Coordinates of C-alpha atoms in Angstrom, one line a residue:
M1 CA 0.2 0.0 0.1
K2 CA 2.4 2.4 1.1
K3 CA 5.0 1.8 -1.9
M4 CA 2.0 3.1 -4.3
L5 CA 2.1 6.5 -2.9
N6 CA 4.0 9.6 -4.3
P7 CA 7.1 10.0 -1.9
D8 CA 6.9 13.9 -2.6
I9 CA 4.1 14.2 -0.3
Y10 CA 6.2 13.7 2.7
Q11 CA 8.7 16.4 1.6
R12 CA 6.4 19.2 1.5
I13 CA 5.1 19.0 5.1
T14 CA 6.4 19.5 8.8
P15 CA 8.2 16.4 10.4
A16 CA 5.2 15.8 12.9
A17 CA 2.7 16.0 10.0
A18 CA 4.8 13.5 8.1
E19 CA 4.8 11.2 10.5
I20 CA 1.1 11.1 10.9
L21 CA 0.8 10.9 7.3
R22 CA 2.9 7.8 7.0
R23 CA 0.5 6.0 9.2
H24 CA -2.8 7.5 7.7
A25 CA -2.0 7.9 4.0
I26 CA -3.4 5.4 1.3
S27 CA -3.4 5.4 -2.5
C28 CA -6.7 5.8 -4.1
D29 CA -5.9 2.6 -6.1
A30 CA -5.7 0.5 -3.0
N31 CA -8.8 -1.6 -2.7
V32 CA -11.2 -2.0 0.5
R33 CA -9.5 -4.7 2.0
E34 CA -6.4 -3.2 2.3
A35 CA -7.9 0.2 3.5
L36 CA -9.6 -1.8 6.4
N37 CA -6.3 -3.7 7.2
A38 CA -4.7 -0.2 7.3
I39 CA -7.4 1.0 9.5
N40 CA -7.3 -1.8 11.8
A41 CA -3.4 -1.1 12.2
L42 CA -4.5 2.4 13.9
S43 CA -5.8 0.8 16.8
G44 CA -5.5 3.4 19.7
E45 CA -5.0 6.3 17.1
S46 CA -7.7 8.1 14.9
M47 CA -9.3 5.9 12.6
T48 CA -9.1 7.9 9.5
L49 CA -7.2 7.3 6.5
F50 CA -5.9 10.3 3.8
V51 CA -6.9 9.0 0.4
I52 CA -4.2 10.2 -1.9
N53 CA -4.0 10.0 -5.7
G54 CA -1.1 9.4 -8.0
A55 CA -0.2 13.3 -8.3
G56 CA 0.1 13.4 -4.4
R57 CA -3.1 15.3 -3.9
L58 CA -5.6 14.6 -1.0
V59 CA -9.0 13.4 -2.7
G60 CA -10.9 12.0 0.0
T61 CA -11.0 10.0 3.7
V62 CA -12.1 7.1 4.7
T63 CA -13.0 5.6 8.0
D64 CA -14.3 2.2 9.4
G65 CA -17.7 3.7 9.3
D66 CA -17.4 4.6 5.7
I67 CA -16.6 1.2 4.6
R68 CA -19.3 -0.5 7.0
R69 CA -21.9 1.5 5.4
A70 CA -20.7 0.9 2.1
L71 CA -20.4 -2.9 2.4
I72 CA -24.0 -2.9 3.8
S73 CA -25.1 -1.1 0.3
G74 CA -23.5 -4.0 -1.8
A75 CA -19.7 -2.7 -2.2
E76 CA -17.0 -5.8 -2.3
L77 CA -13.7 -5.7 -0.4
S78 CA -12.1 -5.8 -3.9
D79 CA -13.6 -2.5 -4.8
V80 CA -11.2 0.3 -4.8
V81 CA -11.3 2.5 -1.8
E82 CA -11.7 5.5 -4.1
S83 CA -15.5 4.1 -4.6
V84 CA -16.1 4.4 -0.7
M85 CA -14.1 7.3 0.3
H86 CA -15.7 10.4 1.8
R87 CA -15.3 13.5 -0.9
S88 CA -16.9 16.4 1.3
F89 CA -13.9 16.1 4.0
R90 CA -13.2 19.1 6.1
Y91 CA -9.6 20.7 5.7
L92 CA -8.3 24.3 6.1
R93 CA -6.4 26.1 3.8
P94 CA -2.8 27.9 4.6
G95 CA -3.0 30.9 6.5
E96 CA -6.6 31.3 7.3
D97 CA -8.0 32.2 10.5
C98 CA -9.3 28.5 11.7
W99 CA -10.4 28.5 15.3
L100 CA -14.1 28.3 14.4
T101 CA -13.3 25.7 12.3
I102 CA -11.3 23.3 14.6
A103 CA -14.1 24.3 17.4
E104 CA -16.4 22.5 14.8
C105 CA -14.5 19.7 14.0
R106 CA -13.7 19.1 17.8
K107 CA -17.5 18.9 18.4
R108 CA -17.6 16.5 15.5
H109 CA -15.0 14.4 17.0
I110 CA -12.8 14.8 14.0
A111 CA -9.4 14.0 15.4
L112 CA -7.0 14.9 12.3
L113 CA -7.8 18.0 10.2
P114 CA -5.4 18.6 7.2
V115 CA -4.3 21.8 5.8
V116 CA -4.6 21.4 1.7
D117 CA -2.9 23.7 -0.7
N118 CA -4.0 23.3 -4.0
G119 CA -4.9 19.7 -3.3
H120 CA -1.5 18.9 -1.4
I121 CA -1.3 18.4 2.2
T122 CA 0.9 21.1 3.7
D123 CA 0.0 20.1 7.4
I124 CA -2.1 17.9 9.4
L125 CA -3.6 19.3 13.0
D126 CA -3.8 16.6 15.6
L127 CA -6.8 18.0 17.4
R128 CA -6.7 15.5 20.2
T129 CA -3.3 17.5 21.6
M130 CA -3.9 20.5 19.6
K131 CA -7.1 22.7 21.0
T132 CA -6.7 25.6 18.3
R133 CA -4.6 27.4 15.8
L134 CA -3.7 30.9 16.8
P135 CA -2.1 32.7 13.9
I136 CA 0.8 34.7 16.1
D137 CA 4.5 34.0 17.1
A138 CA 5.8 33.7 20.6
V139 CA 8.6 35.0 22.4
L140 CA 9.7 33.5 26.0
M141 CA 12.2 35.5 28.0
A142 CA 14.5 33.3 29.7
G143 CA 17.6 35.4 30.1
G144 CA 17.2 36.3 33.9
K145 CA 19.5 35.3 36.9
G146 CA 16.7 34.1 39.3
E147 CA 18.5 35.5 41.9
R148 CA 15.8 35.3 44.7
L149 CA 16.0 31.7 44.0
R150 CA 19.7 31.2 44.7
P151 CA 21.3 28.7 45.5
L152 CA 18.9 26.6 43.3
T153 CA 19.6 28.9 40.3
L154 CA 23.4 28.8 40.9
N155 CA 24.0 26.2 38.5
T156 CA 20.5 26.1 36.6
P157 CA 18.7 28.5 34.9
K158 CA 15.3 29.5 36.5
P159 CA 13.4 28.4 33.5
L160 CA 14.9 25.0 33.5
L161 CA 14.1 24.1 37.2
P162 CA 11.7 21.2 37.7
V163 CA 8.1 21.4 38.7
G164 CA 6.3 18.1 38.9
D165 CA 8.0 16.1 36.2
K166 CA 9.6 18.8 33.7
A167 CA 11.0 22.1 33.8
I168 CA 8.8 25.5 34.3
I169 CA 9.6 26.8 30.8
D170 CA 8.2 23.3 29.3
Y171 CA 4.9 23.7 30.7
N172 CA 4.3 27.1 28.5
V173 CA 5.8 25.9 25.4
D174 CA 3.7 22.8 25.6
E175 CA 0.7 25.2 26.0
L176 CA 1.8 27.2 23.1
E177 CA 2.0 24.2 20.9
R178 CA -1.2 22.9 22.2
C179 CA -2.7 26.3 20.8
G180 CA -1.0 25.6 17.3
I181 CA 1.7 28.1 17.8
D182 CA 4.5 26.9 15.2
R183 CA 7.2 29.6 15.7
I184 CA 8.6 30.1 19.2
F185 CA 11.6 32.1 20.2
V186 CA 13.4 31.6 23.5
T187 CA 15.7 34.8 24.6
V188 CA 18.5 33.6 26.8
N189 CA 21.5 35.2 28.3
Y190 CA 22.2 33.7 32.1
L191 CA 23.4 30.1 31.6
A192 CA 22.3 30.2 28.0
E193 CA 23.9 27.0 26.9
M194 CA 21.9 24.8 29.2
I195 CA 18.7 26.2 27.7
E196 CA 20.1 26.1 24.2
D197 CA 21.1 22.4 24.8
H198 CA 17.7 21.7 26.6
F199 CA 15.8 22.6 23.5
S200 CA 18.2 21.1 21.0
H201 CA 17.0 17.7 22.3
R202 CA 13.2 18.4 22.6
K203 CA 11.2 16.9 20.0
G204 CA 7.6 18.6 19.5
R205 CA 5.7 20.3 16.9
A206 CA 6.9 23.9 17.0
E207 CA 10.3 25.1 15.8
I208 CA 12.0 26.7 18.9
T209 CA 14.7 29.1 18.1
C210 CA 16.8 30.6 20.8
I211 CA 18.3 34.0 20.8
R212 CA 21.3 35.0 22.8
E213 CA 21.3 38.7 24.3
P214 CA 24.8 39.9 24.2
R215 CA 23.9 41.4 27.7
R216 CA 20.7 42.2 29.7
L217 CA 18.2 44.2 27.5
G218 CA 15.1 44.1 29.7
T219 CA 11.9 42.9 28.8
M220 CA 11.3 44.6 26.0
G221 CA 14.7 45.2 24.4
S222 CA 15.5 41.6 23.6
L223 CA 12.2 41.7 21.1
A224 CA 14.6 43.7 18.7
L225 CA 17.0 40.5 18.4
V226 CA 14.4 38.3 17.4
E227 CA 14.1 38.0 13.3
G228 CA 12.2 35.7 11.5
L229 CA 8.8 37.0 13.1
E230 CA 6.1 36.4 10.5
S231 CA 2.6 36.9 12.2
D232 CA 0.8 40.2 12.6
N233 CA 0.5 39.8 16.5
V234 CA 3.5 38.4 18.7
L235 CA 2.9 36.9 22.3
M236 CA 5.6 37.9 24.8
M237 CA 5.8 36.3 28.1
N238 CA 8.0 35.8 31.0
S239 CA 9.1 32.1 30.7
D240 CA 9.1 31.4 34.6
L241 CA 5.3 31.7 34.9
L242 CA 2.9 28.8 35.5
T243 CA -0.5 29.8 34.4
T244 CA -3.9 28.4 33.1
L245 CA -4.2 31.7 31.1
D246 CA -6.4 30.5 27.9
F247 CA -4.3 32.0 25.0
E248 CA -7.2 31.6 22.4
K249 CA -9.6 33.8 24.7
L250 CA -6.6 36.3 25.3
Y251 CA -5.8 36.2 21.3
L252 CA -9.9 36.8 20.4
H253 CA -10.1 39.5 23.1
H254 CA -7.3 41.2 21.7
K255 CA -8.5 41.0 18.0
K256 CA -11.9 42.0 19.2
S257 CA -10.7 45.1 21.3
G258 CA -8.5 46.1 18.4
A259 CA -5.9 47.3 21.1
D260 CA -2.3 47.7 19.8
L261 CA -1.2 45.6 22.9
T262 CA -3.2 43.7 25.2
M263 CA -1.6 42.7 28.9
A264 CA -2.7 39.8 30.7
A265 CA -3.7 40.9 34.3
V266 CA -3.9 39.2 37.5
P267 CA -6.6 40.3 39.9
Y268 CA -4.9 41.4 43.0
T269 CA -6.7 42.1 46.6
V270 CA -5.2 44.2 49.2
S271 CA -7.3 43.9 52.7
V272 CA -6.4 46.7 55.1
P273 CA -6.9 45.3 58.7
F274 CA -7.4 48.8 60.4
A275 CA -9.6 51.7 60.0
I276 CA -8.3 54.1 57.3
M277 CA -8.7 57.9 57.8
Q278 CA -9.7 60.1 55.2
M279 CA -7.7 63.4 55.5
E280 CA -7.7 66.8 54.1
G281 CA -4.4 68.3 55.3
N282 CA -4.1 67.7 58.9
L283 CA -7.7 67.0 59.5
V284 CA -9.6 63.7 59.7
K285 CA -12.8 63.9 57.7
G286 CA -13.7 60.3 58.1
L287 CA -13.1 56.7 58.5
E288 CA -13.2 53.8 56.4
E289 CA -13.3 50.7 58.6
K290 CA -10.9 47.7 57.1
P291 CA -11.3 48.7 53.3
T292 CA -10.6 46.3 50.5
Y293 CA -9.1 47.5 47.4
N294 CA -9.1 45.4 44.0
Y295 CA -6.5 45.9 41.5
F296 CA -5.3 44.4 38.5
A297 CA -1.5 43.5 38.5
N298 CA 0.7 43.1 35.5
G299 CA 0.9 39.1 34.6
G300 CA 4.0 39.3 32.4
V301 CA 2.0 38.1 29.4
Y302 CA 1.7 40.7 26.3
L303 CA 0.1 40.2 22.9
M304 CA 0.6 43.0 20.7
R305 CA 0.9 44.2 16.7
S306 CA 4.1 43.0 15.5
C307 CA 4.6 46.4 13.8
L308 CA 5.3 48.0 17.3
L309 CA 8.6 46.5 17.2
S310 CA 10.1 49.3 15.0
R311 CA 9.8 51.4 18.4
I312 CA 12.4 49.0 20.0
A313 CA 16.1 50.0 19.3
R314 CA 18.2 47.1 18.6
G315 CA 20.7 46.7 21.6
E316 CA 19.3 49.4 24.0
Y317 CA 17.8 48.2 27.0
L318 CA 14.3 48.6 27.4
D319 CA 11.5 47.3 30.0
A320 CA 7.9 46.6 29.5
P321 CA 6.4 49.3 31.7
D322 CA 8.5 52.1 30.1
F323 CA 7.5 50.7 26.6
I324 CA 3.9 50.3 27.4
S325 CA 4.0 54.1 29.0
T326 CA 5.7 55.4 26.2
L327 CA 2.9 53.7 23.9
I328 CA 0.0 55.2 25.8
A329 CA 1.7 58.6 26.1
D330 CA 2.0 58.7 21.9
G331 CA -1.7 57.8 21.5
G332 CA -1.5 53.9 21.4
T333 CA -4.2 51.8 22.8
V334 CA -3.4 48.9 25.7
G335 CA -5.8 46.7 26.7
C336 CA -6.2 44.4 29.5
Y337 CA -7.5 40.8 29.9
P338 CA -7.8 39.1 33.4
I339 CA -6.0 35.8 33.8
E340 CA -8.9 33.3 35.2
G341 CA -7.6 30.4 37.3
T342 CA -4.3 29.7 38.0
W343 CA -1.0 32.2 37.7
I344 CA 2.0 31.7 39.7
D345 CA 5.0 34.1 39.0
I346 CA 8.0 31.8 40.5
G347 CA 10.2 34.2 41.9
S348 CA 11.0 33.3 45.5
P349 CA 11.6 29.9 47.1
D350 CA 8.1 30.3 48.9
D351 CA 6.5 30.4 45.3
Y352 CA 8.8 27.4 44.0
R353 CA 7.5 25.3 47.1
Y354 CA 4.1 26.6 46.4
A355 CA 4.2 25.3 42.6
N356 CA 5.5 22.1 43.3
E357 CA 3.0 21.2 45.8
L358 CA 0.3 22.6 43.6
M359 CA 1.5 20.2 41.2
K360 CA 1.3 17.3 43.4
R361 CA -2.2 17.8 44.9
R362 CA -3.9 18.3 41.4
G363 CA -1.4 18.5 38.6
F364 CA -1.1 21.4 36.2

């Protein structure tokens, strides 16, 4: 069966998609019996085959249900699979905004969704592991020294400290991959070679590129070093966060609001255990008994228009608060998206202990 396929179909797609296709592709000239054998070999996987013609184009899909219905209707095991395949299959086109299509496919329990360009498969989305496909690039900042966590960070960069069974940064990379983000850049400085080595051995869907800072450039300053950003919006976040932030909802909120930059925000409550005096000069004009104040704190996650990168001078130190304040002063719009659920900034030994305890209790 496999030898009948045009080998070029594996050259046009990502390695992860090629691996899926090798198990799930069948020639349109194969017969129904061969298709059944191929589906039977997929035990534990999505029971779907992609039917490929001699020119390497996707012409249909076939499942055990398609074959069962065809046999009931009088088809024979010797018939070509093309006669029983499903021709009106769901697929994506390269570059299209596809979260609505993906949501619909998930509701219909479609596990494998091909991306098709002029009949040729260019990618395959595995919806069992991918929640959506956001058209953005991502930059993770991993250059800090983690001084408050010493001695833990004397020989290990903070992003590589283990929480549960994997490094802190891997929780964020895994979640970005589940959101279909294919290009992830990691800015590194302190113990940079350890982080570079970590990702050189990592297998996953996303292409991960480490960018070395020649010196500390601040939250935004390191962005000027990143080359290869292709999307209209770029997600930037601290790599030492553990959060259940829904990146898809953040993206949709950012698009709907029309903001130039959207900050993910952490609801933060301050309760004062005393009566607060309301003053006018030296005179007390009233008392407020044990007031509670609610704020939004910066969550260290930013989604912004890529065109804003032109505001960052290469090689100059620039932190996020300064960048955002200047953007606002120049008339730019900055939005806020509240984080629901877990958000832990692992900046102290207590934070690190809490993250590990949380992982033991309920996972992440």
